[in-house]
Short mmCIF file of C-alpha atoms and ligand atoms in Angstrom, two decimals:
data_model
loop_
_atom_site.label_atom_id
_atom_site.label_comp_id
_atom_site.label_asym_id
_atom_site.label_seq_id
_atom_site.Cartn_x
_atom_site.Cartn_y
_atom_site.Cartn_z
CA UNK A 1 43.44 31.52 68.38
CA UNK A 2 41.44 30.74 65.21
CA UNK A 3 43.67 30.21 62.22
CA UNK A 4 42.39 32.48 59.41
CA UNK A 5 41.87 30.58 56.20
CA UNK A 6 41.52 31.54 52.59
CA UNK A 7 38.26 30.95 50.68
CA UNK A 8 39.84 27.90 49.06
CA UNK A 9 40.97 26.12 52.21
CA UNK A 10 37.45 26.68 53.58
CA UNK A 11 36.22 24.34 50.83
CA UNK A 12 38.36 21.54 52.34
CA UNK A 13 36.86 22.20 55.74
CA UNK A 14 33.38 22.05 54.19
CA UNK A 15 34.25 18.60 52.81
CA UNK A 16 35.58 17.48 56.20
CA UNK A 17 32.31 18.54 57.85
CA UNK A 18 30.30 16.64 55.26
CA UNK A 19 32.37 13.51 55.80
CA UNK A 20 31.91 13.80 59.57
CA UNK A 21 28.15 14.11 59.15
CA UNK A 22 28.04 11.09 56.88
CA UNK A 23 30.19 9.01 59.24
CA UNK A 24 28.21 9.95 62.31
CA UNK A 25 24.85 9.92 60.54
CA UNK A 26 23.92 13.36 61.83
CA UNK A 27 23.07 16.63 60.12
CA UNK A 28 24.98 19.52 61.65
CA UNK A 29 24.24 22.25 59.17
CA UNK A 30 21.49 23.31 56.78
CA UNK A 31 22.82 23.15 53.24
CA UNK A 32 22.12 25.15 50.09
CA UNK A 33 19.19 23.50 48.24
CA UNK A 34 20.12 20.74 45.81
CA UNK A 35 21.24 22.07 42.43
CA UNK A 36 22.06 25.55 43.76
CA UNK A 37 25.36 27.05 44.89
CA UNK A 38 26.77 30.01 46.73
CA UNK A 39 28.97 32.31 44.73
CA UNK A 40 31.56 33.02 47.41
CA UNK A 41 33.68 36.18 47.76
CA UNK A 42 36.70 34.20 46.49
CA UNK A 43 34.97 33.75 43.13
CA UNK A 44 33.02 36.96 42.84
CA UNK A 45 35.71 38.87 40.93
CA UNK A 46 35.41 36.25 38.15
CA UNK A 47 31.67 36.91 37.97
CA UNK A 48 32.17 40.70 37.96
CA UNK A 49 34.68 40.32 35.15
CA UNK A 50 32.43 38.09 33.04
CA UNK A 51 29.45 40.40 33.64
CA UNK A 52 31.51 43.48 32.72
CA UNK A 53 32.70 41.87 29.48
CA UNK A 54 29.12 40.84 28.58
CA UNK A 55 27.82 44.36 29.20
CA UNK A 56 30.70 45.95 27.29
CA UNK A 57 30.09 43.79 24.20
CA UNK A 58 26.29 44.06 24.31
CA UNK A 59 26.64 47.80 24.63
CA UNK A 60 28.90 47.82 21.57
CA UNK A 61 26.18 46.00 19.59
CA UNK A 62 23.45 48.39 20.73
CA UNK A 63 21.45 46.23 23.17
CA UNK A 64 19.61 47.79 26.09
CA UNK A 65 19.07 45.94 29.35
CA UNK A 66 15.66 44.78 30.49
CA UNK A 67 14.97 43.29 33.94
CA UNK A 68 11.88 41.15 34.27
CA UNK A 69 10.56 39.52 37.47
CA UNK A 70 12.02 36.22 38.67
CA UNK A 71 8.52 34.70 38.52
CA UNK A 72 5.65 34.97 36.08
CA UNK A 73 2.19 33.48 35.65
CA UNK A 74 2.69 29.83 34.69
CA UNK A 75 0.60 30.17 31.56
CA UNK A 76 3.26 32.37 29.96
CA UNK A 77 5.76 29.51 29.93
CA UNK A 78 3.26 26.81 29.03
CA UNK A 79 2.07 28.79 26.00
CA UNK A 80 5.51 29.85 24.81
CA UNK A 81 7.95 27.02 25.62
CA UNK A 82 5.36 24.39 24.75
CA UNK A 83 3.08 22.08 26.74
CA UNK A 84 4.94 18.88 25.87
CA UNK A 85 8.52 20.10 26.33
CA UNK A 86 10.70 18.73 29.15
CA UNK A 87 10.93 22.20 30.68
CA UNK A 88 7.15 22.55 31.03
CA UNK A 89 6.30 18.93 31.89
CA UNK A 90 9.13 18.22 34.33
CA UNK A 91 11.34 21.11 35.19
CA UNK A 92 9.34 24.12 36.33
CA UNK A 93 9.20 25.36 39.92
CA UNK A 94 5.49 26.12 40.08
CA UNK A 95 3.52 27.29 43.11
CA UNK A 96 0.20 29.04 43.81
CA UNK A 97 -0.01 32.59 45.14
CA UNK A 98 -2.39 33.33 48.04
CA UNK A 99 -5.32 33.60 45.67
CA UNK A 100 -4.52 30.28 44.05
CA UNK A 101 -3.08 31.75 40.80
CA UNK A 102 -0.30 29.59 39.45
CA UNK A 103 3.14 31.19 39.38
CA UNK A 104 6.42 29.79 38.05
CA UNK A 105 10.04 30.75 38.70
CA UNK A 106 11.29 31.74 35.25
CA UNK A 107 13.01 28.80 33.53
CA UNK A 108 14.24 31.09 30.72
CA UNK A 109 14.20 34.72 29.65
CA UNK A 110 12.65 34.91 26.18
CA UNK A 111 8.98 34.50 27.16
CA UNK A 112 9.19 37.13 29.94
CA UNK A 113 10.90 39.55 27.55
CA UNK A 114 8.18 39.07 24.93
CA UNK A 115 5.52 39.48 27.64
CA UNK A 116 7.15 42.76 28.73
CA UNK A 117 7.50 43.85 25.08
CA UNK A 118 3.76 43.42 24.55
CA UNK A 119 2.66 44.74 27.93
CA UNK A 120 4.66 47.93 27.43
CA UNK A 121 3.84 48.37 23.72
CA UNK A 122 7.54 48.54 22.87
CA UNK A 123 6.71 48.32 19.16
CA UNK A 124 5.64 51.97 19.50
CA UNK A 125 9.12 52.95 20.68
CA UNK A 126 10.92 51.49 17.71
CA UNK A 127 10.12 49.03 14.92
CA UNK A 128 13.11 46.94 15.93
CA UNK A 129 14.07 46.62 19.59
CA UNK A 130 17.30 45.07 20.84
CA UNK A 131 17.15 43.92 24.45
CA UNK A 132 19.47 42.04 26.77
CA UNK A 133 19.05 40.45 30.18
CA UNK A 134 21.25 38.84 32.74
CA UNK A 135 20.19 36.95 35.85
CA UNK A 136 19.04 33.74 37.49
CA UNK A 137 16.78 31.14 35.85
CA UNK A 138 15.29 28.10 37.55
CA UNK A 139 14.83 24.56 36.25
CA UNK A 140 14.16 21.53 38.42
CA UNK A 141 16.57 19.27 36.54
CA UNK A 142 18.72 16.46 37.91
CA UNK A 143 21.83 18.32 39.04
CA UNK A 144 25.16 17.34 37.53
CA UNK A 145 28.36 19.05 36.52
CA UNK A 146 27.32 22.22 34.65
CA UNK A 147 23.63 21.63 35.30
CA UNK A 148 21.99 23.53 38.12
CA UNK A 149 18.50 24.19 39.39
CA UNK A 150 19.28 27.87 39.75
CA UNK A 151 21.68 29.10 37.09
CA UNK A 152 22.46 32.42 35.47
CA UNK A 153 21.91 33.31 31.86
CA UNK A 154 22.71 36.34 29.81
CA UNK A 155 20.63 36.63 26.70
CA UNK A 156 19.69 38.97 23.88
CA UNK A 157 16.50 39.35 21.87
CA UNK A 158 16.08 41.35 18.65
CA UNK A 159 12.33 41.87 18.22
CA UNK A 160 10.73 43.26 15.05
CA UNK A 161 12.89 42.10 12.16
CA UNK A 162 13.05 39.11 9.90
CA UNK A 163 16.39 40.15 8.37
CA UNK A 164 18.77 37.16 8.13
CA UNK A 165 21.52 39.61 9.15
CA UNK A 166 19.88 39.78 12.60
CA UNK A 167 20.25 35.99 12.98
CA UNK A 168 23.91 36.30 12.04
CA UNK A 169 24.37 39.24 14.41
CA UNK A 170 22.99 37.23 17.31
CA UNK A 171 25.56 34.47 16.73
CA UNK A 172 28.38 36.99 16.19
CA UNK A 173 27.47 38.78 19.44
CA UNK A 174 27.80 35.56 21.42
CA UNK A 175 31.12 34.78 19.75
CA UNK A 176 32.40 38.28 20.43
CA UNK A 177 31.69 37.84 24.16
CA UNK A 178 33.53 34.50 24.19
CA UNK A 179 36.43 35.94 22.21
CA UNK A 180 36.83 38.88 24.59
CA UNK A 181 36.78 36.46 27.52
CA UNK A 182 39.47 34.33 25.85
CA UNK A 183 37.34 31.17 25.51
CA UNK A 184 38.58 28.83 22.80
CA UNK A 185 37.61 25.56 21.08
CA UNK A 186 33.96 26.42 20.64
CA UNK A 187 31.79 24.80 17.99
CA UNK A 188 28.81 26.45 16.38
CA UNK A 189 26.01 24.08 15.37
CA UNK A 190 23.31 25.51 13.18
CA UNK A 191 20.09 24.30 11.61
CA UNK A 192 16.80 25.58 10.28
CA UNK A 193 13.63 24.19 11.85
CA UNK A 194 11.42 25.77 9.19
CA UNK A 195 8.21 27.70 9.65
CA UNK A 196 4.64 26.68 10.57
CA UNK A 197 3.93 25.81 6.95
CA UNK A 198 6.89 23.65 5.96
CA UNK A 199 7.16 22.12 9.41
CA UNK A 200 3.64 20.72 9.25
CA UNK A 201 4.52 18.81 6.05
CA UNK A 202 7.80 17.65 7.55
CA UNK A 203 6.10 16.41 10.74
CA UNK A 204 3.82 14.23 8.60
CA UNK A 205 6.89 12.73 6.91
CA UNK A 206 8.59 12.20 10.26
CA UNK A 207 5.51 10.51 11.74
CA UNK A 208 5.29 8.25 8.75
CA UNK A 209 8.94 7.29 9.18
CA UNK A 210 8.48 6.63 12.90
CA UNK A 211 5.17 4.82 12.55
CA UNK A 212 6.47 1.27 12.36
CA UNK A 213 9.39 2.01 14.71
CA UNK A 214 7.48 3.56 17.55
CA UNK A 215 7.45 0.37 19.64
CA UNK A 216 11.25 0.64 19.84
CA UNK A 217 11.20 4.24 21.06
CA UNK A 218 11.61 5.04 24.77
CA UNK A 219 8.39 5.52 26.75
CA UNK A 220 8.73 9.32 26.65
CA UNK A 221 9.26 9.33 22.89
CA UNK A 222 6.20 7.12 22.39
CA UNK A 223 4.24 9.93 24.00
CA UNK A 224 6.17 12.56 22.02
CA UNK A 225 5.27 10.69 18.83
CA UNK A 226 1.62 11.61 19.36
CA UNK A 227 1.93 14.96 21.14
CA UNK A 228 4.97 16.59 19.53
CA UNK A 229 6.96 14.31 17.17
CA UNK A 230 9.70 16.89 16.57
CA UNK A 231 10.79 16.37 20.20
CA UNK A 232 11.77 12.76 19.33
CA UNK A 233 14.71 14.26 17.41
CA UNK A 234 15.90 15.80 20.69
CA UNK A 235 16.00 12.49 22.63
CA UNK A 236 19.38 11.63 24.14
CA UNK A 237 18.63 7.90 24.71
CA UNK A 238 20.75 5.53 22.59
CA UNK A 239 17.87 3.46 21.15
CA UNK A 240 15.98 6.54 20.04
CA UNK A 241 19.15 8.16 18.71
CA UNK A 242 19.72 5.11 16.51
CA UNK A 243 16.20 5.31 15.07
CA UNK A 244 16.50 9.06 14.54
CA UNK A 245 19.74 8.60 12.64
CA UNK A 246 17.87 7.49 9.52
CA UNK A 247 14.89 9.83 9.94
CA UNK A 248 14.12 12.45 7.28
CA UNK A 249 15.63 15.82 8.18
CA UNK A 250 13.77 19.10 8.16
CA UNK A 251 16.49 20.84 6.20
CA UNK A 252 15.53 18.76 3.13
CA UNK A 253 11.91 19.80 3.57
CA UNK A 254 12.11 23.58 3.94
CA UNK A 255 9.84 25.88 1.94
CA UNK A 256 11.45 28.33 -0.47
CA UNK A 257 11.35 31.23 2.01
CA UNK A 258 12.92 29.27 4.88
CA UNK A 259 15.57 27.85 2.61
CA UNK A 260 16.68 31.20 1.24
CA UNK A 261 16.60 32.70 4.76
CA UNK A 262 18.92 29.93 5.96
CA UNK A 263 21.22 30.38 2.95
CA UNK A 264 21.50 34.10 3.68
CA UNK A 265 22.24 33.57 7.38
CA UNK A 266 25.03 31.16 6.45
CA UNK A 267 26.45 33.53 3.87
CA UNK A 268 26.65 36.34 6.47
CA UNK A 269 28.55 33.96 8.76
CA UNK A 270 30.84 32.85 5.95
CA UNK A 271 31.49 36.45 5.09
CA UNK A 272 32.68 36.97 8.67
CA UNK A 273 34.90 33.86 8.36
CA UNK A 274 32.95 32.03 11.05
CA UNK A 275 33.37 28.26 11.00
CA UNK A 276 30.09 26.50 11.75
CA UNK A 277 28.66 23.01 11.36
CA UNK A 278 25.22 22.25 10.04
CA UNK A 279 23.45 19.83 12.35
CA UNK A 280 20.23 18.71 10.65
CA UNK A 281 18.96 17.10 13.87
CA UNK A 282 19.30 20.17 16.04
CA UNK A 283 15.76 21.09 17.17
CA UNK A 284 16.39 22.63 20.65
CA UNK A 285 14.28 21.98 23.72
CA UNK A 286 11.79 24.82 23.33
CA UNK A 287 8.85 24.82 20.93
CA UNK A 288 8.84 28.45 19.88
CA UNK A 289 11.66 28.25 17.34
CA UNK A 290 11.15 28.90 13.62
CA UNK A 291 13.80 28.98 10.90
CA UNK A 292 17.30 29.40 12.41
CA UNK A 293 18.23 27.33 15.48
CA UNK A 294 21.77 27.20 16.82
CA UNK A 295 23.89 26.06 19.70
CA UNK A 296 27.43 26.91 20.74
CA UNK A 297 29.16 23.99 22.44
CA UNK A 298 32.41 23.69 24.32
CA UNK A 299 33.85 20.19 23.77
CA UNK A 300 35.48 19.74 27.18
CA UNK A 301 32.38 20.48 29.26
CA UNK A 302 31.16 16.88 29.12
CA UNK A 303 27.47 16.02 28.86
CA UNK A 304 26.34 19.60 29.53
CA UNK A 305 28.44 21.07 26.76
CA UNK A 306 26.04 23.68 25.41
CA UNK A 307 27.19 27.09 26.54
CA UNK A 308 24.69 29.04 24.45
CA UNK A 309 21.60 28.33 22.41
CA UNK A 310 19.09 30.33 20.49
CA UNK A 311 17.38 31.02 17.23
CA UNK A 312 14.48 32.71 15.53
CA UNK A 313 10.97 32.70 16.99
CA UNK A 314 8.79 34.50 14.45
CA UNK A 315 5.42 33.35 15.85
CA UNK A 316 5.88 33.89 19.58
CA UNK A 317 4.82 37.54 19.79
CA UNK A 318 1.61 36.71 17.94
CA UNK A 319 1.01 33.56 20.01
CA UNK A 320 1.22 35.69 23.15
CA UNK A 321 -1.39 38.11 21.86
CA UNK A 322 0.54 40.62 19.74
CA UNK A 323 0.50 41.28 16.03
CA UNK A 324 2.80 39.15 13.86
CA UNK A 325 6.33 40.23 14.82
CA UNK A 326 9.46 38.30 13.87
CA UNK A 327 12.23 37.94 16.45
CA UNK A 328 15.54 36.23 17.09
CA UNK A 329 17.82 35.79 20.10
CA UNK A 330 19.96 33.53 22.26
CA UNK A 331 20.86 32.87 25.86
CA UNK A 332 24.08 31.61 27.40
CA UNK A 333 24.69 29.80 30.66
CA UNK A 334 27.09 31.83 32.77
CA UNK A 335 28.12 29.00 35.14
CA UNK A 336 29.15 26.95 32.11
CA UNK A 337 31.13 29.91 30.77
CA UNK A 338 32.96 30.19 34.09
CA UNK A 339 33.62 26.44 34.23
CA UNK A 340 35.02 26.62 30.68
CA UNK A 341 37.22 29.61 31.64
CA UNK A 342 38.61 27.59 34.57
CA UNK A 343 39.11 24.47 32.45
CA UNK A 344 40.93 26.43 29.77
CA UNK A 345 42.96 28.19 32.47
CA UNK A 346 42.16 31.57 31.00
CA UNK A 347 44.07 34.21 32.95
CA UNK A 348 41.67 36.87 34.18
CA UNK A 349 42.87 40.41 34.91
CA UNK A 350 44.35 40.58 38.42
CA UNK A 351 42.05 41.72 41.22
CA UNK A 352 42.54 45.37 42.10
CA UNK A 353 43.67 45.64 45.70
CA UNK A 354 42.60 48.27 48.20
CA UNK A 355 44.22 51.72 47.81
CA UNK A 356 44.90 52.38 51.49
CA UNK A 357 44.76 50.34 54.67
CA UNK A 358 44.60 52.39 57.84
CA UNK A 359 46.41 50.77 60.76
CA UNK A 360 46.70 52.12 64.28
CA UNK A 361 49.56 51.57 66.70
CA UNK A 362 47.16 51.13 69.60
CA UNK A 363 43.40 51.11 70.22
CA UNK A 364 43.80 54.60 71.73
CA UNK A 365 44.22 55.92 68.17
CA UNK A 366 41.01 54.28 66.95
CA UNK A 367 38.93 57.52 66.80
CA UNK A 368 41.61 59.46 64.94
CA UNK A 369 42.27 56.53 62.60
CA UNK A 370 38.56 56.15 61.87
CA UNK A 371 38.22 59.87 61.04
CA UNK A 372 41.18 59.58 58.68
CA UNK A 373 39.69 56.45 57.09
CA UNK A 374 36.50 58.33 56.23
CA UNK A 375 38.48 61.34 54.94
CA UNK A 376 40.38 59.05 52.59
CA UNK A 377 37.16 57.38 51.41
CA UNK A 378 35.57 60.80 50.90
CA UNK A 379 38.49 61.58 48.58
CA UNK A 380 37.32 58.64 46.44
CA UNK A 381 40.04 56.18 47.33
CA UNK A 382 39.22 52.70 48.56
CA UNK A 383 40.24 52.29 52.18
CA UNK A 384 39.63 49.99 55.10
CA UNK A 385 40.78 49.22 58.62
CA UNK A 386 40.68 46.26 60.99
CA UNK A 387 38.06 46.16 63.71
CA UNK A 388 39.24 43.00 65.46
CA UNK A 389 41.52 44.85 67.88
CA UNK A 390 44.62 43.04 66.61
CA UNK A 391 48.22 44.17 67.10
CA UNK A 392 49.96 46.40 64.57
CA UNK A 393 51.73 43.31 63.26
CA UNK A 394 48.45 41.51 62.63
CA UNK A 395 47.02 44.66 60.97
CA UNK A 396 50.01 44.74 58.63
CA UNK A 397 49.38 41.07 57.81
CA UNK A 398 45.80 41.94 56.86
CA UNK A 399 47.00 44.85 54.74
CA UNK A 400 49.28 42.44 52.86
CA UNK A 401 46.57 39.82 52.47
CA UNK A 402 44.07 42.22 50.96
CA UNK A 403 46.83 43.61 48.71
CA UNK A 404 46.59 47.19 49.94
CA UNK A 405 48.87 49.45 47.93
CA UNK A 406 49.59 51.77 50.85
CA UNK A 407 49.21 51.53 54.59
CA UNK A 408 48.76 54.58 56.75
CA UNK A 409 49.96 53.97 60.29
CA UNK A 410 48.36 56.15 62.92
CA UNK A 411 50.58 56.43 66.02
CA UNK A 412 50.48 58.50 69.19
CA UNK A 413 53.73 60.35 68.55
CA UNK A 414 53.01 61.17 64.91
CA UNK A 415 49.40 62.24 65.61
CA UNK A 416 50.66 64.79 68.16
CA UNK A 417 52.59 66.36 65.25
CA UNK A 418 49.54 66.00 62.96
CA UNK A 419 51.38 63.38 60.98
CA UNK A 420 51.02 59.71 60.02
CA UNK A 421 53.38 57.10 58.61
CA UNK A 422 52.69 56.23 54.99
CA UNK A 423 54.07 52.89 53.84
CA UNK A 424 54.30 51.80 50.23
CA UNK A 425 53.39 48.12 50.53
CA UNK A 426 55.18 47.25 47.30
CA UNK A 427 58.55 48.97 47.83
CA UNK A 428 58.25 48.77 51.66
CA UNK A 429 59.40 52.42 51.75
CA UNK A 430 57.83 54.46 54.48
CA UNK A 431 57.99 57.99 55.78
CA UNK A 432 56.18 60.46 57.95
CA UNK A 433 53.74 62.70 56.10
CA UNK A 434 51.47 65.49 57.24
CA UNK A 435 47.84 64.40 57.47
CA UNK A 436 46.84 67.50 55.52
CA UNK A 437 49.19 66.69 52.68
CA UNK A 438 48.10 63.05 52.69
CA UNK A 439 44.49 64.16 52.28
CA UNK A 440 45.54 66.69 49.67
CA UNK A 441 47.28 63.92 47.77
CA UNK A 442 44.18 61.81 48.15
CA UNK A 443 41.99 64.61 47.00
CA UNK A 444 44.18 65.46 44.00
CA UNK A 445 42.69 63.46 41.20
CA UNK A 446 41.61 60.66 43.47
CA UNK A 447 44.45 58.46 42.26
CA UNK A 448 47.06 56.69 44.36
CA UNK A 449 49.74 57.95 42.00
CA UNK A 450 49.61 61.20 43.94
CA UNK A 451 50.58 59.25 47.01
CA UNK A 452 53.86 58.22 45.47
CA UNK A 453 55.09 61.75 45.98
CA UNK A 454 54.23 61.56 49.62
CA UNK A 455 56.24 58.40 50.25
P1 HAM B 501 18.30 27.09 26.45
O1 HAM B 501 19.06 26.31 25.43
O2 HAM B 501 17.26 26.36 27.20
O3 HAM B 501 17.68 28.32 25.70
O4 HAM B 501 19.31 27.72 27.48
C1 HAM B 501 20.39 28.52 27.05
C2 HAM B 501 21.65 28.17 27.82
O5 HAM B 501 21.40 28.22 29.23
C3 HAM B 501 22.17 26.75 27.59
O6 HAM B 501 22.93 26.69 26.42
C4 HAM B 501 23.01 26.53 28.84
O7 HAM B 501 24.29 27.14 28.66
C5 HAM B 501 22.26 27.30 29.90
N1 HAM B 501 21.46 26.38 30.72
C6 HAM B 501 20.26 25.86 30.46
N2 HAM B 501 19.84 25.05 31.44
C7 HAM B 501 20.82 25.08 32.38
C8 HAM B 501 20.99 24.44 33.66
N3 HAM B 501 20.06 23.66 34.19
N4 HAM B 501 22.13 24.69 34.35
C9 HAM B 501 23.08 25.49 33.83
N5 HAM B 501 22.97 26.12 32.63
C10 HAM B 501 21.86 25.91 31.92
C11 HAM B 501 16.93 29.28 26.30
O8 HAM B 501 16.83 29.42 27.48
C12 HAM B 501 16.30 30.24 25.30
N6 HAM B 501 15.49 31.21 26.05
C13 HAM B 501 17.38 30.93 24.49
C14 HAM B 501 16.83 31.93 23.52
C15 HAM B 501 16.80 33.27 23.66
N7 HAM B 501 16.28 31.65 22.35
C16 HAM B 501 15.89 32.76 21.76
N8 HAM B 501 16.19 33.76 22.56
#
């Protein structure tokens, strides 16, 4: 007989199989692609919970969901994220369609949302539109803890306003989601990357500073120095970091408008008693940002500690063919949120068990039990039965395992009297009840509380 295992012990068996393969130098099974993972039934309730909290909070803030395709024409990402960014140069899953047009699995959600905004003339619906999305993104990065090639983001975009309050709202929305989930020890890093005008002047200053140091930059940064010097500030290599340390910062070079915008954003956050840190070297890995840029980091996550990032992108709508339209938003990595929840041992609400498990004394009662099962489901209660042909004892074991609140036992003798045995799995009380009254109880208000009377 096969010993039934839980989802967790299956993970040990998976490891054993891998070790066997390695030892014997053979491949027994096809694996999930590198950098991807299955979300198994044992973990799905965590995902449902996180998704429900996200939707509840975003609903409270007035965001409406948008679902864009998982792939887009490559050009969309090249033009919006930026030709010389890591995402575009190294991390996109790009492939031709049958007619040779280049498609890319979406590495992020902002560009597709702006494309959809323009394509569907959403500016005609309302001057300011607040959208949210939730779903998989794809980046061909080197996998490591918290970094995947397929990962899930939820994100929001407010399109059509330059109000600093919108920047603050975006940050507060993210924090509200984390608060509701019970995540703690988060740091908010914030900066302003200026606008087209002040950034151009700053880039000249930065280039001048880097000019006689460029031989000491890493090979990628040497290239960045000519193509997109701002990206040098984003380099994680120690030598470059040391050089950047002394570099002029954009915050000291903002134009009047960008400076007062930043001051207002910060004053909204202060007003809400939000503790944040100004990080003058925060530039983010996407080129479309203007003015506010921010990241929310969770200290214990290690190298991949950013659980959310975003900012203002006032030029993107225009760059993608629309009229000048300011916008601001953020996206958060859901795997990283779930890892942080596990690390911080946040207790999630207990899984709701099944209302009723229908067990039969013998296979002869299968038809009657099945009819009853459907009647119960039709009365809007969750119900299930076992199809493996196991004994009553093994059916009761299943009922316990799936945390059924009640078990209905269908037996020959009881059925002849139009009755079943109803067992309260918690109190272990059981008694015979008429099938009609059981269904009536079920049909009452569809709640198992009605069943209490029957037991
Ligand atoms: P991003 O910083 O590239 O921004 O990604 C946002 C979040 O997605 C990160 O903070 C991280 O939590 C998660 N993330 C990114 N890459 C991975 C990965 N390989 N594996 C796991 N999680 C990952 C954006 O995507 C912008 N579109 C955000 C935005 C929206 N800005 C304005 N509106």
